[in-house]
Amino acid sequence: MSITILGIESSCDDTSAAVIKDGYLFSNIISGQKVHENYGGVVPELASRAHQQHIVPVVYQAFEESGINKESVDAVAFTRGPGLLGSLMVGSSFAKAFAVARDIPIIGVNHLQAHILAHFIRNPNKPEEEIPEFPFLCLLVSGGHTQLVKVNSYFDMQIIGQTIDDAAGEAFDKTGKIMGLPYPAGPVIDKYAKQGNPQAFKFTKPKIEGLNYSFSGLKTAILYFLRDKVKQDTDFIKNNFNDLCASIQHTIIQILMEKLILAAEQTGIKEVAIAGGVSANSEMKKKLQQEADQRNWKVHIPQLQYTMDNAGMIAITGYYKYQKQSFDSLNVVPEARFKY
Ligand code: KG4
Ligand code: ZN
């Protein structure tokens, strides 16, 4: 039996809709929100309003691009959480309305599980593309989360390490803000780091036991370091911009990689994946590949459109939940702090 899923993602500042048929992605429309750029982070109320504006056009575009009509959809999968409540409500209300109009089930999806299951999205033009084999390790690094996950099967995921304060994406965004960069700073730091020296400045790494992470100390260390340097030379940031970007990025990626290596050693797993917005980082991808070559890992690095927040990952999770007939009732509510 053929299964077609409409996916809706609206947990933060991207409005997205995707159509997946039998595990193959036919469209994945992502509409970002520029309104937050000057605020150093996402402003929840502005995000909810922008989702309201974008959701219908984004869904129409997803159908148009997929070549699949809305009458063929078997279920609507939407992000139930975690995320910003107002933003989640836009997506969940849309999903319910669509499902009622078509008399089809709804499927609430955990956004973090979806980031991981994005690895199982198949491309109709490249059906031979490899997908991870269970069990695998996934380093999930986004603007809101940093987790090391042992993925035993589609819905059996064990969090074996996580950040005790800031997420890795926040470490990029908050240090970027200190340097005067717009939100999100991660991609900008990545771009300028390419022309800088990663050894130019040294920042102490946190000493956290086991597989957990911490990034708030690094952010504070960078804040004080720059404050002192700018006192001596007001143009310090401008004159050392590329080196600062390279050194900050290098430190964050080193912190991420050390615990990932430890997790692989402790579990004995050699199948390793990355997921979430920060996995788009060029040094992250390079370091992961280097470690893989040295340690005989098989690595899975997702395409950019699947690492950032997107509805393709929601739709693929919905596809696997549909197979288990795991549906939600129409009075289900979004959860800002949704655990899996
Ligand atoms: O997964 P995502 O799109 O949204 C969340 O669920 O948070 O991740 C967004 C985060 C932001 O913090 C952004 O700065 C970071 O991913 N990011 C990057 C890069 N591209 C996005 N960080 C470092 N290097 C990049 N190239
Ligand atoms: Zn995300």
Coordinates of C-alpha atoms and ligand atoms in Angstrom, one line a residue:
M1 CA 0.0 0.0 0.0
S2 CA 1.3 3.4 -0.9
I3 CA 1.6 6.0 1.9
T4 CA 1.6 9.8 1.3
I5 CA 2.4 12.1 4.2
L6 CA 2.2 15.9 4.4
G7 CA 4.7 17.2 6.9
I8 CA 4.5 20.6 8.7
E9 CA 7.3 22.2 10.7
S10 CA 6.9 25.4 12.7
S11 CA 8.8 24.9 15.9
C12 CA 11.1 28.0 15.7
D13 CA 11.7 30.5 12.9
D14 CA 11.3 28.4 9.8
T15 CA 7.9 27.6 8.3
S16 CA 8.1 24.5 6.2
A17 CA 5.9 21.9 4.4
A18 CA 7.0 18.7 2.7
V19 CA 5.4 15.9 0.8
I20 CA 6.8 12.4 1.2
K21 CA 5.5 9.3 -0.6
D22 CA 6.6 5.9 0.5
G23 CA 9.7 7.4 2.1
Y24 CA 10.7 9.4 -1.0
L25 CA 10.8 13.2 -0.7
F26 CA 8.9 15.0 -3.5
S27 CA 9.1 18.5 -2.0
N28 CA 10.5 20.3 1.0
I29 CA 9.7 24.1 1.0
I30 CA 11.4 26.1 3.8
S31 CA 10.6 29.7 4.4
G32 CA 12.9 31.5 6.9
Q33 CA 12.1 34.6 8.8
K34 CA 14.4 37.6 8.4
V35 CA 12.6 39.6 11.1
H36 CA 14.8 38.2 13.9
E37 CA 18.1 39.2 12.3
N38 CA 18.6 42.4 14.3
Y39 CA 17.5 41.0 17.7
G40 CA 20.3 38.5 18.3
G41 CA 17.8 35.6 18.6
V42 CA 14.3 34.6 17.7
V43 CA 11.5 36.9 19.0
P44 CA 8.7 34.4 19.8
E45 CA 5.8 36.7 19.0
L46 CA 7.3 37.8 15.7
A47 CA 7.9 34.2 14.8
S48 CA 4.2 33.2 15.5
R49 CA 3.0 36.0 13.3
A50 CA 5.4 35.1 10.5
H51 CA 4.3 31.5 10.6
Q52 CA 0.6 32.6 10.2
Q53 CA 1.6 34.6 7.1
H54 CA 3.7 31.9 5.5
I55 CA 2.0 28.6 6.3
V56 CA -0.7 28.5 3.6
P57 CA 1.6 29.7 0.7
V58 CA 4.3 27.3 1.9
V59 CA 1.9 24.3 1.9
Y60 CA 0.5 25.2 -1.6
Q61 CA 4.0 25.5 -2.9
A62 CA 4.9 22.1 -1.4
F63 CA 2.0 20.5 -3.3
E64 CA 2.7 22.3 -6.5
E65 CA 6.4 21.3 -6.5
S66 CA 5.7 17.7 -5.5
G67 CA 3.3 17.0 -8.4
I68 CA 1.2 15.2 -5.9
N69 CA -2.3 16.5 -5.1
K70 CA -3.7 17.1 -1.7
E71 CA -6.5 14.5 -2.2
S72 CA -3.7 11.8 -2.2
V73 CA -2.5 12.6 1.4
D74 CA -3.1 9.8 3.9
A75 CA -2.0 11.7 7.1
V76 CA -0.6 15.0 8.2
A77 CA 2.5 14.9 10.4
F78 CA 3.3 18.1 12.4
T79 CA 5.9 19.2 14.9
R80 CA 4.3 18.8 18.4
G81 CA 7.4 20.0 20.2
P82 CA 9.9 20.9 21.6
G83 CA 9.8 24.5 20.4
L84 CA 8.1 27.9 20.9
L85 CA 4.5 27.4 21.9
G86 CA 3.0 30.1 19.7
S87 CA 5.0 28.9 16.7
L88 CA 4.0 25.2 17.3
M89 CA 0.3 26.2 17.6
V90 CA 0.3 27.6 14.1
G91 CA 1.5 24.3 12.6
S92 CA -0.6 22.1 14.8
S93 CA -3.8 24.1 14.1
F94 CA -3.1 24.0 10.4
A95 CA -2.5 20.2 10.5
K96 CA -5.8 19.7 12.4
A97 CA -7.8 21.8 10.0
F98 CA -6.3 20.0 7.0
A99 CA -7.0 16.6 8.5
V100 CA -10.6 17.5 9.4
A101 CA -11.2 18.8 5.9
R102 CA -9.9 15.6 4.4
D103 CA -11.0 13.2 7.1
I104 CA -7.5 11.8 7.6
P105 CA -5.4 11.2 10.8
I106 CA -2.9 13.6 12.3
I107 CA 0.6 12.5 13.6
G108 CA 2.4 14.6 16.3
V109 CA 6.1 14.4 15.8
N110 CA 9.0 15.1 18.2
H111 CA 11.3 17.6 16.5
L112 CA 14.5 16.1 17.8
Q113 CA 13.6 12.6 16.8
A114 CA 12.8 14.1 13.4
H115 CA 16.2 15.7 13.1
I116 CA 17.7 12.2 13.5
L117 CA 15.3 10.4 11.2
A118 CA 16.0 13.0 8.5
H119 CA 18.8 10.5 7.6
F120 CA 16.1 8.1 6.3
I121 CA 14.6 10.6 3.8
R122 CA 15.0 9.0 0.3
N123 CA 15.6 11.0 -2.8
P124 CA 13.5 9.8 -5.8
N125 CA 16.3 10.8 -8.1
K126 CA 19.0 8.9 -6.1
P127 CA 17.3 5.8 -4.7
E128 CA 20.6 4.1 -4.2
E129 CA 21.8 6.6 -1.6
E130 CA 22.9 5.0 1.7
I131 CA 21.0 5.3 5.0
P132 CA 22.4 4.5 8.4
E133 CA 22.2 1.0 9.9
F134 CA 21.0 0.4 13.5
P135 CA 22.4 0.9 16.0
F136 CA 24.2 4.1 15.2
L137 CA 25.4 7.2 17.2
C138 CA 24.0 10.6 16.3
L139 CA 25.4 13.9 17.4
L140 CA 22.4 16.2 17.3
V141 CA 23.6 19.8 17.3
S142 CA 21.1 22.6 16.8
G143 CA 20.3 26.1 18.0
G144 CA 18.3 24.7 21.0
H145 CA 19.8 21.2 21.6
T146 CA 23.1 19.3 21.8
Q147 CA 22.6 15.6 22.4
L148 CA 24.6 12.4 21.8
V149 CA 22.0 9.8 21.0
K150 CA 22.3 6.0 20.6
V151 CA 19.7 5.2 17.9
N152 CA 18.7 1.5 18.3
S153 CA 15.7 1.7 15.9
Y154 CA 13.4 4.3 14.4
F155 CA 11.7 5.1 17.8
D156 CA 14.1 3.6 20.3
M157 CA 16.6 6.4 20.9
Q158 CA 18.7 6.7 24.1
I159 CA 20.2 10.1 25.0
I160 CA 23.6 9.2 26.4
G161 CA 25.0 12.7 26.7
Q162 CA 23.7 16.3 26.4
T163 CA 24.5 19.9 27.2
I164 CA 24.0 21.0 30.8
D165 CA 23.5 24.6 29.7
D166 CA 23.8 26.3 26.2
A167 CA 23.5 24.3 22.9
A168 CA 26.3 24.3 20.4
G169 CA 24.3 26.5 18.0
E170 CA 23.7 29.0 20.8
A171 CA 27.5 29.0 21.4
F172 CA 27.9 30.1 17.8
D173 CA 25.0 32.6 17.9
K174 CA 25.8 34.1 21.3
T175 CA 29.5 34.6 20.6
G176 CA 28.6 36.0 17.2
K177 CA 26.3 38.5 18.9
I178 CA 29.2 39.6 21.1
M179 CA 31.1 40.3 17.9
G180 CA 28.2 42.3 16.5
L181 CA 27.0 39.6 14.0
P182 CA 23.3 39.2 13.1
Y183 CA 21.3 36.1 14.1
P184 CA 21.9 33.3 13.3
A185 CA 25.7 33.8 13.5
G186 CA 26.7 30.2 13.0
P187 CA 26.8 30.3 9.1
V188 CA 28.6 33.7 9.2
I189 CA 31.3 32.4 11.6
D190 CA 31.7 29.3 9.4
K191 CA 32.2 31.5 6.3
Y192 CA 34.9 33.9 7.8
A193 CA 36.6 31.1 9.7
K194 CA 37.8 29.7 6.3
Q195 CA 40.1 32.7 6.0
G196 CA 41.3 32.7 9.6
N197 CA 43.9 30.9 11.7
P198 CA 42.2 28.5 14.1
Q199 CA 45.2 28.5 16.5
A200 CA 45.3 32.4 16.7
F201 CA 43.4 32.5 20.0
K202 CA 43.1 29.8 22.7
F203 CA 40.0 29.4 24.8
T204 CA 39.8 27.0 27.7
K205 CA 37.6 24.0 27.1
P206 CA 35.1 23.0 29.8
K207 CA 35.9 20.0 32.1
I208 CA 32.7 18.1 32.2
E209 CA 32.5 14.4 33.2
G210 CA 31.3 11.7 31.0
L211 CA 29.4 12.4 27.7
N212 CA 27.8 15.7 28.7
Y213 CA 28.6 19.1 27.2
S214 CA 28.8 22.6 28.5
F215 CA 29.1 25.8 26.4
S216 CA 28.1 28.7 28.7
G217 CA 31.7 29.0 30.2
L218 CA 33.2 29.4 26.7
K219 CA 30.7 32.1 25.9
T220 CA 31.6 34.0 29.1
A221 CA 35.3 33.5 28.5
I222 CA 35.0 35.0 25.0
L223 CA 32.9 37.9 26.3
Y224 CA 35.6 38.8 28.9
F225 CA 38.5 38.2 26.5
L226 CA 37.0 40.6 23.9
R227 CA 36.0 43.1 26.5
D228 CA 39.7 43.3 27.7
K229 CA 41.1 43.4 24.1
V230 CA 38.6 46.1 23.0
K231 CA 39.7 48.3 25.9
Q232 CA 43.2 48.3 24.5
D233 CA 42.2 48.5 20.9
T234 CA 38.7 49.6 19.9
D235 CA 39.2 47.9 16.4
F236 CA 40.4 44.6 17.9
I237 CA 37.3 42.6 16.7
K238 CA 37.4 44.2 13.2
N239 CA 41.2 43.7 12.8
N240 CA 41.1 40.1 14.0
F241 CA 37.7 39.0 12.7
N242 CA 38.7 36.0 10.6
D243 CA 41.1 34.7 13.3
L244 CA 38.5 35.1 16.0
C245 CA 35.9 33.3 13.9
A246 CA 38.3 30.4 13.1
S247 CA 39.5 30.1 16.8
I248 CA 36.0 30.1 18.2
Q249 CA 34.7 27.6 15.7
H250 CA 37.7 25.4 16.2
T251 CA 37.1 25.3 20.0
I252 CA 33.4 24.5 19.6
I253 CA 34.0 21.7 17.1
Q254 CA 36.8 20.3 19.3
I255 CA 34.5 20.1 22.3
L256 CA 31.8 18.4 20.2
M257 CA 34.2 15.9 18.6
E258 CA 35.9 14.9 21.9
K259 CA 32.7 13.6 23.4
L260 CA 31.6 12.0 20.2
I261 CA 34.8 10.0 20.0
L262 CA 34.4 9.0 23.7
A263 CA 30.8 7.9 23.0
A264 CA 32.0 5.8 20.0
E265 CA 34.7 4.2 22.2
Q266 CA 32.4 3.5 25.1
T267 CA 29.6 2.0 23.0
G268 CA 31.9 0.3 20.4
I269 CA 29.6 1.7 17.6
K270 CA 31.3 2.7 14.4
E271 CA 28.3 4.0 12.5
V272 CA 28.2 7.7 13.2
A273 CA 25.8 10.4 12.1
I274 CA 25.3 14.1 12.7
A275 CA 22.1 16.1 12.6
G276 CA 20.7 19.5 13.3
G277 CA 21.6 23.0 12.0
V278 CA 25.2 23.0 13.3
S279 CA 26.0 19.8 11.3
A280 CA 26.1 22.2 8.3
N281 CA 29.3 23.6 9.7
S282 CA 32.2 22.9 7.3
E283 CA 34.8 22.2 10.0
M284 CA 32.4 19.9 11.7
K285 CA 32.0 17.9 8.5
K286 CA 35.8 17.9 7.8
K287 CA 36.7 16.8 11.3
L288 CA 34.1 14.0 11.3
Q289 CA 35.4 12.7 8.0
Q290 CA 39.0 12.8 9.3
E291 CA 38.0 10.9 12.5
A292 CA 36.1 8.4 10.4
D293 CA 39.1 7.7 8.2
Q294 CA 41.3 7.2 11.2
R295 CA 38.9 5.2 13.3
N296 CA 37.2 3.2 10.6
W297 CA 33.8 4.8 11.2
K298 CA 31.1 4.9 8.6
V299 CA 29.7 8.4 8.7
H300 CA 26.4 9.9 7.6
I301 CA 26.4 13.7 6.9
P302 CA 23.0 15.0 5.8
Q303 CA 22.4 17.4 3.0
L304 CA 22.0 21.0 4.0
Q305 CA 18.2 21.1 3.4
Y306 CA 17.8 18.2 5.8
T307 CA 20.1 19.5 8.6
M308 CA 18.3 22.8 9.1
D309 CA 14.7 22.9 10.4
N310 CA 12.6 21.4 7.6
A311 CA 9.3 19.6 7.2
G312 CA 10.9 16.7 5.2
M313 CA 12.2 15.3 8.5
I314 CA 8.7 15.7 10.1
A315 CA 7.1 13.9 7.1
I316 CA 9.6 11.0 7.2
T317 CA 9.0 10.5 10.9
G318 CA 5.3 10.7 10.2
Y319 CA 5.8 8.0 7.5
Y320 CA 7.3 5.6 10.0
K321 CA 4.7 6.4 12.7
Y322 CA 2.0 5.8 10.1
Q323 CA 3.3 2.3 9.6
K324 CA 2.8 1.7 13.3
Q325 CA -0.7 3.3 13.0
S326 CA 0.6 5.7 15.7
F327 CA -1.9 8.6 15.3
D328 CA -3.0 11.4 17.6
S329 CA -6.5 12.5 18.6
L330 CA -7.7 15.9 17.4
N331 CA -7.5 17.4 20.9
V332 CA -3.7 16.8 21.1
V333 CA -1.8 20.0 22.2
P334 CA 1.7 21.2 21.3
E335 CA 4.4 20.7 24.0
A336 CA 7.1 23.4 24.3
R337 CA 9.2 20.9 26.2
F338 CA 8.5 17.6 24.5
K339 CA 10.7 14.7 25.6
Y340 CA 11.2 11.5 23.7
Ligands
KG4_1 O1 18.4 22.8 13.6 P1 18.3 24.3 13.4 O2 18.0 24.8 12.0 O3 17.3 24.9 14.3 C1 17.1 24.5 15.6 O4 16.3 23.5 15.9 O5 17.7 25.1 16.5 O6 19.7 24.9 13.9 C2 19.9 26.3 13.9 C3 21.3 26.5 14.5 C4 21.7 28.0 14.7 O7 22.2 28.1 16.0 C5 22.7 28.3 13.6 O8 23.6 29.3 14.0 C6 23.4 27.0 13.5 O9 22.3 26.0 13.6 N1 24.1 26.8 12.2 C7 25.4 26.8 12.1 C8 25.7 26.6 10.7 N2 24.5 26.7 10.0 C9 23.5 26.8 11.0 N3 26.4 26.7 13.0 C10 27.7 26.6 12.6 N4 28.0 26.6 11.3 C11 27.1 26.5 10.3 N5 27.4 26.5 9.0
ZN2 ZN 15.8 22.0 14.8

